[in-house]
Amino acid sequence: MAKRDMINSVIGDGSSFKGTFIVKGSFQIDGKFEGELKIDGHLVIGPNGKVKTSTIITESITIAGTLIGNIDARREVILIETGRVLGNIEAPKIDVGEGAVIQGEMTITGGQKKDISKVVEESFTGIKSEEASFDTSNNSSSANLESNNIENNISSSDNNSFGSNSQNSSSIF
């Protein structure tokens, strides 16, 4: 039996808990939970599970129910078709099933340990950020100009929300 299949703590359907839950191992919520969660293992929010928290810190999580709060997963987030999330998600891998609902920002790190924006900028410019920082001449390099343009365009697009009816949207492409 896989580690994620061995649930060692459960909040059952019809049960309610408020407070802080720190679990070493896997944890399943089929009832209602409000508070802080830190799970050193796999967290399952079942189809009837309802969770409200600031940030869940976990190895991995499967969501079939409702979550209001952020997720910081070290390995993966799985959101199946009945899952609902209102909050930001950060994980190396995110799997979203058809019909699932998410409102928030997702950061898929792909297992990278350094700042993801730097990884993308380095990929675009072909110059590692350490190399660009050694440029002390008064002449700006094209890589630095491209990097500044990317940052300016991203900053201006941050003011536009996805899915809004705003007539004042801009694109970086």
Short mmCIF file of C-alpha atoms in Angstrom, two decimals:
data_model
loop_
_atom_site.label_atom_id
_atom_site.label_comp_id
_atom_site.label_asym_id
_atom_site.label_seq_id
_atom_site.Cartn_x
_atom_site.Cartn_y
_atom_site.Cartn_z
CA MET A 1 0.00 0.00 0.00
CA ALA A 2 1.40 3.41 -0.97
CA LYS A 3 2.16 5.91 1.80
CA ARG A 4 -0.58 8.25 0.53
CA ASP A 5 -3.17 5.44 0.86
CA MET A 6 -2.49 5.00 4.61
CA ILE A 7 -4.56 7.71 6.28
CA ASN A 8 -3.68 7.95 9.98
CA SER A 9 -5.93 10.89 11.02
CA VAL A 10 -9.46 11.79 9.89
CA ILE A 11 -12.09 14.46 10.51
CA GLY A 12 -15.19 12.48 9.57
CA ASP A 13 -18.21 13.53 7.54
CA GLY A 14 -20.56 15.54 9.77
CA SER A 15 -17.73 16.44 12.19
CA SER A 16 -16.32 19.91 12.72
CA PHE A 17 -12.96 21.08 14.10
CA LYS A 18 -11.53 24.55 14.79
CA GLY A 19 -7.91 25.11 15.77
CA THR A 20 -4.45 23.92 14.77
CA PHE A 21 -3.80 20.48 13.36
CA ILE A 22 -0.23 19.23 12.95
CA VAL A 23 -0.06 15.73 11.50
CA LYS A 24 2.91 13.46 10.92
CA GLY A 25 1.59 11.18 8.21
CA SER A 26 -1.50 11.44 6.05
CA PHE A 27 -4.70 13.24 7.00
CA GLN A 28 -8.20 13.21 5.52
CA ILE A 29 -10.90 15.82 6.02
CA ASP A 30 -14.43 14.73 5.18
CA GLY A 31 -16.10 17.18 7.58
CA LYS A 32 -15.46 20.86 8.26
CA PHE A 33 -12.14 22.34 9.43
CA GLU A 34 -11.20 25.95 10.26
CA GLY A 35 -7.72 26.85 11.47
CA GLU A 36 -4.07 26.09 10.74
CA LEU A 37 -2.87 22.92 9.01
CA LYS A 38 0.64 21.51 8.76
CA ILE A 39 0.77 18.03 7.31
CA ASP A 40 3.99 16.04 6.99
CA GLY A 41 2.49 13.66 4.45
CA HIS A 42 -0.49 13.64 2.12
CA LEU A 43 -3.66 15.66 2.83
CA VAL A 44 -7.00 14.61 1.34
CA ILE A 45 -9.98 16.94 1.35
CA GLY A 46 -12.85 14.58 0.54
CA PRO A 47 -15.90 15.47 -1.60
CA ASN A 48 -17.84 16.69 1.49
CA GLY A 49 -14.76 18.26 3.11
CA LYS A 50 -14.73 21.99 3.75
CA VAL A 51 -11.51 23.72 4.85
CA LYS A 52 -10.83 27.35 5.71
CA THR A 53 -7.22 28.24 6.59
CA SER A 54 -4.52 30.80 5.86
CA THR A 55 -1.92 28.46 4.28
CA ILE A 56 -1.76 24.67 4.23
CA ILE A 57 1.81 23.40 4.39
CA THR A 58 1.99 19.81 3.16
CA GLU A 59 3.98 17.28 1.17
CA SER A 60 1.08 16.72 -1.25
CA ILE A 61 -2.67 17.30 -1.35
CA THR A 62 -5.70 15.92 -3.16
CA ILE A 63 -8.77 18.16 -3.17
CA ALA A 64 -12.23 16.80 -3.96
CA GLY A 65 -14.09 19.24 -1.67
CA THR A 66 -13.80 22.96 -0.90
CA LEU A 67 -10.75 24.89 0.27
CA ILE A 68 -10.56 28.57 1.17
CA GLY A 69 -6.89 29.28 1.75
CA ASN A 70 -3.45 28.97 0.21
CA ILE A 71 -1.48 25.80 -0.48
CA ASP A 72 2.27 25.36 -0.16
CA ALA A 73 3.00 21.79 -1.29
CA ARG A 74 6.52 20.36 -1.50
CA ARG A 75 5.59 17.71 -4.09
CA GLU A 76 2.20 18.02 -5.80
CA VAL A 77 -1.37 19.33 -5.77
CA ILE A 78 -4.16 17.25 -7.30
CA LEU A 79 -7.50 18.96 -7.81
CA ILE A 80 -10.15 16.54 -9.02
CA GLU A 81 -13.29 17.54 -10.91
CA THR A 82 -15.38 18.24 -7.77
CA GLY A 83 -12.61 20.32 -6.14
CA ARG A 84 -13.05 24.03 -5.39
CA VAL A 85 -10.20 26.34 -4.30
CA LEU A 86 -10.20 30.03 -3.41
CA GLY A 87 -6.53 30.81 -2.76
CA ASN A 88 -3.02 30.69 -4.15
CA ILE A 89 -1.22 27.44 -4.93
CA GLU A 90 2.53 26.81 -5.05
CA ALA A 91 3.92 23.38 -5.88
CA PRO A 92 6.37 21.64 -8.23
CA LYS A 93 3.42 19.89 -9.93
CA ILE A 94 -0.27 20.82 -10.17
CA ASP A 95 -2.85 18.48 -11.72
CA VAL A 96 -6.26 20.06 -12.36
CA GLY A 97 -9.17 17.85 -13.38
CA GLU A 98 -11.81 18.95 -15.85
CA GLY A 99 -14.61 20.75 -13.99
CA ALA A 100 -12.45 21.82 -11.04
CA VAL A 101 -12.71 25.47 -9.97
CA ILE A 102 -9.78 27.64 -8.83
CA GLN A 103 -9.55 31.35 -8.13
CA GLY A 104 -6.07 32.48 -7.19
CA GLU A 105 -2.52 32.46 -8.44
CA MET A 106 -0.74 29.23 -9.28
CA THR A 107 3.03 28.93 -9.19
CA ILE A 108 4.31 25.70 -10.68
CA THR A 109 7.96 25.47 -9.68
CA GLY A 110 8.82 22.32 -11.62
CA GLY A 111 11.08 21.43 -8.70
CA GLN A 112 13.25 24.56 -9.16
CA LYS A 113 14.81 25.85 -5.95
CA LYS A 114 15.55 29.40 -7.14
CA ASP A 115 13.19 32.30 -7.87
CA ILE A 116 10.87 31.22 -10.69
CA SER A 117 10.78 34.69 -12.30
CA LYS A 118 14.59 34.51 -12.65
CA VAL A 119 14.36 31.03 -14.19
CA VAL A 120 11.94 32.33 -16.85
CA GLU A 121 13.91 35.53 -17.51
CA GLU A 122 17.14 33.53 -17.89
CA SER A 123 15.38 31.22 -20.32
CA PHE A 124 14.15 34.19 -22.36
CA THR A 125 17.41 36.17 -22.43
CA GLY A 126 19.81 33.23 -22.45
CA ILE A 127 21.86 35.03 -19.77
CA LYS A 128 22.09 33.85 -16.19
CA SER A 129 21.13 36.62 -13.75
CA GLU A 130 24.56 36.31 -12.08
CA GLU A 131 26.25 37.12 -15.42
CA ALA A 132 23.99 40.12 -16.06
CA SER A 133 24.70 41.56 -12.60
CA PHE A 134 28.43 41.87 -13.39
CA ASP A 135 27.76 44.40 -16.17
CA THR A 136 29.18 47.61 -14.69
CA SER A 137 29.57 49.59 -17.91
CA ASN A 138 27.47 52.68 -18.59
CA ASN A 139 26.12 51.09 -21.78
CA SER A 140 23.01 49.00 -21.13
CA SER A 141 23.11 45.57 -22.70
CA SER A 142 20.19 44.36 -24.78
CA ALA A 143 19.64 41.56 -22.23
CA ASN A 144 19.18 44.12 -19.45
CA LEU A 145 16.81 46.16 -21.64
CA GLU A 146 14.81 43.03 -22.49
CA SER A 147 14.66 42.10 -18.82
CA ASN A 148 13.42 45.59 -17.89
CA ASN A 149 10.80 45.47 -20.66
CA ILE A 150 9.59 42.09 -19.40
CA GLU A 151 9.32 43.41 -15.84
CA ASN A 152 7.50 46.57 -16.98
CA ASN A 153 5.04 44.60 -19.10
CA ILE A 154 4.42 42.08 -16.32
CA SER A 155 3.89 44.91 -13.83
CA SER A 156 1.39 46.63 -16.09
CA SER A 157 -0.45 43.36 -16.74
CA ASP A 158 -0.63 42.67 -12.99
CA ASN A 159 -3.21 45.45 -12.77
CA ASN A 160 -5.51 43.48 -15.07
CA SER A 161 -7.37 40.49 -13.67
CA PHE A 162 -7.93 37.40 -15.78
CA GLY A 163 -11.50 36.80 -16.76
CA SER A 164 -12.60 40.37 -16.01
CA ASN A 165 -14.59 42.48 -18.41
CA SER A 166 -11.99 45.22 -18.31
CA GLN A 167 -11.64 47.18 -21.53
CA ASN A 168 -8.19 48.38 -20.46
CA SER A 169 -6.15 45.17 -20.74
CA SER A 170 -2.64 44.91 -22.09
CA SER A 171 -0.62 42.00 -23.38
CA ILE A 172 3.09 41.32 -23.16
CA PHE A 173 3.04 39.36 -26.45
#
